[in-house]
Coordinates of C-alpha atoms and ligand atoms in Angstrom, one line a residue:
X146 CA 0.3 0.5 -0.7
X147 CA 3.1 2.5 1.1
X148 CA 4.5 1.9 -2.3
X149 CA 1.3 2.3 -4.4
X150 CA 1.0 6.0 -2.7
X151 CA 4.9 6.7 -4.3
X152 CA 3.3 6.7 -8.0
X153 CA 2.9 4.2 -10.8
X154 CA 6.6 2.7 -11.5
X155 CA 7.8 2.1 -8.0
X156 CA 8.4 -1.1 -7.0
X157 CA 5.8 -3.5 -5.1
X158 CA 6.3 -5.9 -3.1
X159 CA 6.1 -8.0 -5.9
X160 CA 7.8 -7.5 -8.2
X161 CA 10.2 -10.3 -9.9
X162 CA 12.2 -8.2 -12.1
X163 CA 13.2 -7.0 -9.1
X164 CA 14.3 -10.0 -7.6
X165 CA 15.8 -11.1 -10.6
X166 CA 17.9 -8.0 -10.4
X167 CA 18.6 -8.8 -6.7
X168 CA 19.7 -12.3 -7.5
X169 CA 21.7 -11.5 -10.5
X170 CA 23.9 -8.6 -8.7
X171 CA 24.6 -11.0 -5.6
X172 CA 25.8 -13.6 -8.9
X173 CA 27.8 -9.9 -10.1
X174 CA 28.8 -9.8 -6.7
X175 CA 29.9 -13.5 -6.3
X176 CA 31.0 -14.1 -9.7
X177 CA 33.5 -10.3 -9.2
X178 CA 35.1 -12.7 -6.0
X179 CA 35.7 -15.6 -7.1
X180 CA 37.1 -14.4 -10.5
X181 CA 40.1 -12.3 -8.3
X182 CA 40.0 -14.8 -5.9
X183 CA 41.0 -17.5 -9.1
X184 CA 38.3 -20.2 -7.6
X185 CA 37.3 -20.7 -11.0
X186 CA 38.8 -23.9 -12.6
X187 CA 39.3 -25.1 -16.3
X188 CA 37.5 -28.3 -17.3
X189 CA 39.3 -30.0 -20.7
X190 CA 37.5 -31.1 -23.0
X191 CA 38.9 -34.1 -26.1
X192 CA 39.3 -33.2 -29.1
X193 CA 39.8 -35.8 -31.7
X194 CA 41.7 -37.1 -34.9
X195 CA 38.3 -38.5 -37.7
X196 CA 40.4 -40.8 -39.2
X197 CA 42.7 -42.0 -36.0
X198 CA 40.4 -41.5 -33.4
X199 CA 44.0 -39.6 -31.8
X200 CA 43.8 -37.4 -29.4
X201 CA 45.6 -33.7 -30.9
X202 CA 44.0 -31.5 -28.7
X203 CA 41.9 -30.0 -25.5
X204 CA 39.1 -26.6 -25.1
X205 CA 39.9 -25.2 -22.1
X206 CA 35.9 -24.6 -20.3
X207 CA 35.3 -21.9 -17.2
X208 CA 33.6 -23.9 -13.8
X209 CA 32.9 -21.9 -11.3
X210 CA 31.2 -24.1 -8.5
X211 CA 30.5 -21.7 -6.0
X212 CA 29.9 -22.2 -2.1
X213 CA 26.7 -20.7 -1.3
X214 CA 26.0 -20.5 -5.1
X215 CA 26.7 -24.1 -6.0
X216 CA 27.8 -24.6 -9.4
X217 CA 26.5 -21.9 -11.9
X218 CA 25.9 -23.2 -15.2
X219 CA 29.2 -21.6 -17.7
X220 CA 26.3 -20.1 -20.0
X221 CA 24.6 -18.4 -17.1
X222 CA 28.2 -16.6 -15.4
X223 CA 29.4 -16.0 -18.7
X224 CA 27.2 -13.7 -20.0
X225 CA 26.9 -12.0 -16.8
X226 CA 31.3 -11.7 -17.4
X227 CA 30.4 -10.3 -20.8
X228 CA 27.5 -8.4 -19.9
X229 CA 29.9 -6.4 -16.3
X230 CA 32.9 -6.3 -18.1
X231 CA 34.7 -8.6 -15.6
X232 CA 34.8 -10.9 -18.6
X233 CA 38.6 -9.3 -19.0
X234 CA 39.7 -10.4 -15.9
X235 CA 37.9 -14.4 -15.9
X236 CA 39.7 -14.4 -19.8
X237 CA 43.1 -13.6 -18.6
X238 CA 43.2 -16.0 -15.6
X239 CA 41.7 -18.6 -18.0
X240 CA 44.5 -18.2 -20.3
X241 CA 47.7 -18.2 -18.4
X242 CA 45.8 -21.5 -16.5
X243 CA 45.3 -23.5 -19.6
X244 CA 49.1 -22.9 -21.2
X245 CA 50.5 -23.5 -17.0
X246 CA 48.5 -26.7 -17.4
X247 CA 48.9 -27.3 -20.2
X248 CA 52.7 -27.1 -20.5
X249 CA 52.5 -30.1 -18.3
X250 CA 50.3 -32.7 -20.1
X251 CA 51.5 -35.7 -21.8
X252 CA 51.7 -36.5 -24.8
X253 CA 48.9 -37.6 -26.8
X254 CA 48.4 -41.0 -28.8
X255 CA 51.4 -40.4 -32.1
X256 CA 53.4 -38.7 -29.4
X257 CA 52.8 -35.7 -30.3
X258 CA 52.1 -32.3 -28.1
X259 CA 48.6 -32.0 -27.1
X260 CA 47.2 -28.3 -27.9
X261 CA 45.0 -26.0 -25.9
X262 CA 41.8 -24.6 -27.3
X263 CA 40.9 -21.1 -25.1
X264 CA 37.8 -19.1 -25.5
X265 CA 37.9 -15.6 -25.5
X266 CA 36.1 -12.9 -25.8
X267 CA 35.3 -9.4 -28.2
X268 CA 36.0 -6.8 -24.5
X269 CA 39.4 -9.4 -23.8
X270 CA 40.5 -9.0 -27.1
X271 CA 40.3 -5.3 -27.6
X272 CA 42.3 -4.2 -24.6
X273 CA 45.3 -3.1 -25.9
X274 CA 47.1 -5.7 -23.7
X275 CA 46.0 -8.3 -25.3
X276 CA 49.1 -9.4 -27.7
X277 CA 51.1 -9.1 -24.2
X278 CA 49.3 -10.8 -22.4
X279 CA 49.2 -14.3 -24.8
X280 CA 53.0 -13.6 -24.9
X281 CA 53.8 -12.9 -21.0
X282 CA 51.3 -16.7 -21.0
X283 CA 53.3 -18.4 -22.9
X284 CA 56.6 -17.5 -21.8
X285 CA 56.5 -17.7 -18.0
X286 CA 54.9 -21.3 -18.4
X287 CA 57.1 -23.1 -21.0
X288 CA 54.2 -23.8 -23.4
X289 CA 55.1 -23.9 -26.9
X290 CA 53.2 -21.3 -29.4
X291 CA 52.2 -24.1 -32.0
X292 CA 51.2 -26.0 -28.6
X293 CA 48.0 -23.1 -28.1
X294 CA 44.5 -22.0 -30.0
X295 CA 42.7 -19.0 -29.4
X296 CA 39.0 -20.1 -30.5
X297 CA 37.1 -16.5 -31.2
X298 CA 33.3 -16.4 -31.9
X299 CA 31.9 -13.9 -35.1
X300 CA 30.5 -11.3 -32.2
X301 CA 34.3 -11.4 -30.7
X302 CA 34.6 -9.2 -33.2
X303 CA 31.6 -7.3 -34.4
X304 CA 33.8 -4.2 -33.7
X305 CA 36.4 -3.4 -36.8
X306 CA 37.5 -6.5 -38.8
X307 CA 40.3 -5.1 -39.9
X308 CA 42.3 -4.5 -36.7
X309 CA 41.0 -7.8 -34.7
X310 CA 42.8 -8.9 -38.6
X311 CA 46.3 -7.4 -38.2
X312 CA 46.5 -8.8 -34.9
X313 CA 45.6 -11.8 -35.2
X314 CA 48.1 -11.8 -38.4
X315 CA 51.0 -10.9 -34.9
X316 CA 49.9 -13.3 -33.1
X317 CA 49.7 -16.3 -35.7
X318 CA 53.5 -15.0 -36.3
X319 CA 53.4 -16.1 -32.8
X320 CA 52.5 -19.9 -33.5
X321 CA 49.6 -20.0 -32.2
X322 CA 46.8 -21.5 -34.0
X323 CA 43.2 -19.2 -34.2
X324 CA 40.0 -21.2 -34.3
X325 CA 36.3 -19.0 -35.9
X326 CA 34.1 -20.8 -32.8
X327 CA 30.5 -21.6 -33.1
X328 CA 30.9 -21.3 -37.3
X329 CA 27.6 -20.9 -38.7
X330 CA 25.4 -19.0 -35.8
X331 CA 26.4 -15.3 -36.1
X332 CA 25.6 -13.1 -38.7
X333 CA 28.8 -12.8 -40.9
X334 CA 30.2 -15.9 -41.0
X335 CA 31.5 -15.7 -45.0
X336 CA 33.1 -12.2 -44.1
X337 CA 34.8 -13.4 -41.3
X338 CA 36.3 -16.6 -43.7
X339 CA 37.2 -14.0 -46.2
X340 CA 38.8 -12.0 -43.9
X341 CA 40.2 -13.0 -40.7
X342 CA 43.4 -15.4 -40.7
X343 CA 42.7 -18.4 -39.1
X344 CA 43.6 -21.8 -39.2
X345 CA 40.1 -23.5 -38.3
X346 CA 36.8 -23.4 -38.6
X347 CA 33.9 -24.9 -35.8
X348 CA 31.1 -26.1 -36.9
X349 CA 29.0 -25.1 -34.1
X350 CA 26.9 -27.8 -32.7
X351 CA 23.2 -27.1 -34.3
X352 CA 24.5 -27.8 -37.1
X353 CA 25.9 -31.0 -36.2
X354 CA 22.9 -32.3 -34.5
X355 CA 20.8 -32.3 -38.2
X356 CA 23.7 -32.9 -40.2
X357 CA 22.3 -36.6 -40.5
X358 CA 19.1 -35.7 -42.5
X359 CA 21.0 -35.2 -45.3
X360 CA 18.5 -33.3 -46.3
X361 CA 18.4 -31.1 -44.3
X362 CA 19.7 -26.9 -45.1
X363 CA 22.4 -27.8 -41.9
X364 CA 23.6 -31.4 -43.7
X365 CA 23.6 -29.5 -47.0
X366 CA 25.4 -25.6 -45.5
X367 CA 27.8 -28.5 -43.1
X368 CA 29.3 -29.9 -46.7
X369 CA 29.7 -26.3 -47.8
X370 CA 31.7 -25.6 -45.0
X371 CA 34.2 -28.2 -45.1
X372 CA 34.3 -27.9 -48.9
X373 CA 34.4 -23.6 -48.5
X374 CA 37.3 -24.1 -45.4
X375 CA 39.3 -27.1 -46.5
X376 CA 39.4 -24.8 -50.2
X377 CA 41.0 -21.5 -48.0
X378 CA 43.9 -23.6 -46.1
X379 CA 41.7 -24.4 -43.4
X380 CA 41.0 -27.1 -41.2
X381 CA 37.1 -27.9 -39.7
X382 CA 36.4 -29.6 -36.2
X383 CA 33.3 -30.7 -35.5
X384 CA 31.9 -29.4 -32.0
X385 CA 28.9 -31.5 -30.0
X386 CA 29.4 -34.9 -32.0
X387 CA 27.2 -37.2 -29.8
X388 CA 26.3 -40.1 -32.7
X389 CA 28.5 -42.8 -34.3
X390 CA 26.5 -42.3 -37.0
X391 CA 26.9 -38.3 -37.3
X392 CA 30.7 -39.3 -36.7
X393 CA 30.9 -40.7 -39.6
X394 CA 29.0 -39.1 -41.7
X395 CA 30.9 -35.7 -40.5
X396 CA 34.2 -38.0 -42.1
X397 CA 32.8 -39.4 -45.3
X398 CA 32.4 -35.1 -45.4
X399 CA 35.9 -35.1 -44.9
X400 CA 35.4 -32.7 -41.3
X401 CA 39.6 -33.1 -39.9
X402 CA 38.7 -33.1 -36.0
X403 CA 35.7 -34.6 -33.6
X404 CA 34.6 -32.6 -30.5
X405 CA 31.8 -33.7 -28.1
X406 CA 30.3 -36.2 -25.4
X407 CA 31.2 -39.1 -28.3
X408 CA 34.6 -38.5 -27.6
X409 CA 33.9 -37.8 -23.9
X410 CA 32.9 -35.0 -21.5
X411 CA 34.5 -32.0 -20.6
X412 CA 37.5 -33.7 -18.1
X413 CA 38.4 -31.8 -14.6
X414 CA 41.2 -34.1 -14.8
X415 CA 43.0 -34.6 -18.0
X416 CA 45.9 -36.2 -17.5
X417 CA 44.6 -38.8 -15.2
X418 CA 41.4 -39.3 -18.7
X419 CA 44.7 -39.7 -20.7
X420 CA 45.7 -42.0 -18.7
X421 CA 43.4 -44.4 -18.4
X422 CA 42.0 -44.4 -22.1
X423 CA 45.5 -45.1 -22.5
X424 CA 44.9 -47.8 -20.3
X425 CA 42.1 -48.9 -22.2
X426 CA 43.3 -48.6 -25.9
X427 CA 46.7 -51.0 -24.2
X428 CA 44.5 -53.5 -23.0
X429 CA 42.2 -54.4 -26.5
Ligands
C2E157 P1 31.8 -23.3 -26.5 O1 32.9 -22.4 -26.8 O2 31.1 -23.6 -27.8 O3 32.0 -24.6 -25.7 C1 31.6 -25.3 -25.9 C2 29.9 -26.6 -25.4 O4 30.0 -27.4 -25.6 C3 30.6 -26.5 -24.2 O5 29.5 -25.8 -23.5 C4 30.8 -27.8 -23.9 O6 30.5 -28.7 -22.2 C5 29.3 -28.3 -24.3 N1 29.7 -29.8 -25.5 C6 30.7 -30.2 -25.7 N2 30.3 -31.6 -26.6 C7 28.5 -31.4 -26.4 C8 28.0 -32.0 -26.8 O7 28.5 -33.3 -27.8 N3 26.1 -32.3 -26.4 C9 26.3 -30.8 -26.1 N4 24.7 -31.3 -25.1 N5 27.0 -30.5 -25.1 C10 28.4 -30.2 -25.3 P2 29.8 -24.9 -22.1 O8 31.5 -25.4 -21.2 O9 28.8 -25.0 -21.1 O10 30.6 -24.2 -22.2 C11 29.6 -23.0 -22.4 C12 30.1 -21.8 -23.7 O11 30.4 -20.3 -22.7 C13 31.2 -22.1 -24.4 O12 30.7 -22.7 -25.9 C14 31.8 -20.8 -24.6 O13 31.0 -19.6 -25.5 C15 31.1 -20.6 -22.6 N6 32.8 -20.2 -22.7 C16 33.1 -21.5 -21.7 N7 34.8 -21.0 -21.0 C17 34.4 -20.2 -21.7 C18 36.1 -18.9 -20.8 O14 36.8 -19.8 -20.6 N8 36.3 -17.7 -22.0 C19 35.1 -17.3 -23.0 N9 34.6 -16.4 -23.3 N10 34.0 -18.0 -22.6 C20 33.9 -19.2 -22.7
MG158 MG1 35.1 -22.9 -27.2
MG159 MG1 31.8 -23.9 -29.5
MG160 MG1 28.6 -24.0 -29.7

């Protein structure tokens, strides 16, 4: 009743919008603390060669299990981090931690070193210090540049394509590779393919989901992306592969690398997972 007296637009007792905003502020405060105190962790999802089945690398995925809130979905906290600018500090921590952890990984099946992929956001690459931070992470961790891959989404480069392209060229000159993430879900996929220096294209899970329906647009477009990427000298990763049928079809389309639950879910202990897997294959 009092709130009514204060006029329209004032907060009433049961304002779901207010509750949501409070919860969000609270989450934001907890996240800021978690980032500052380095209380996030990384899970690593393995990537496997289509033909060999060998593990060639793994993608670092941020995880947050808050003391009070419990485990928070990355989709939720990464969105909050992007909207508040926290992603800059969060992303810096992920980059450094992934480099340090990957520096101590065992080698893959063929004796080759595994690559670690790190997601980077628009705000992060817009920092003038970004190039220096990549170099510093490599130097401090001792990880060879050829073992690092940076994943960018289309929204990450919506700003200025030319300056992004220049920055990416400098990063590639270090020996780091670049992947176009969630490919096909943005508005400028072809422009990105044309203008950005990249080594890999990651076909989004939404295409992979429909790939076995060979008359679907998703399947036709997947085929197109594979051949276009190959013509431009890029390799293709399929994301979110869940079934052997999808893997078989993606393989026949010429896809190079698979990532998804069929291979493995994101692993909190990648070295342990590799170890038990090596044991399992040795016993076959
Ligand atoms: P993404 O980069 O496209 O990462 C792949 C997401 O797909 C991961 O979700 C992974 O767990 C999920 N996934 C992989 N294979 C399968 C599958 O076979 N089936 C299904 N249903 N899902 C699968 P996650 O870990 O929830 O991450 C969500 C998104 O959050 C990531 O999407 C990425 O964009 C973002 N993200 C995570 N960590 C970071 C980070 O450190 N920095 C930034 N900037 N973004 C991050
Ligand atoms: Mg990614
Ligand atoms: Mg992705
Ligand atoms: Mg995706």
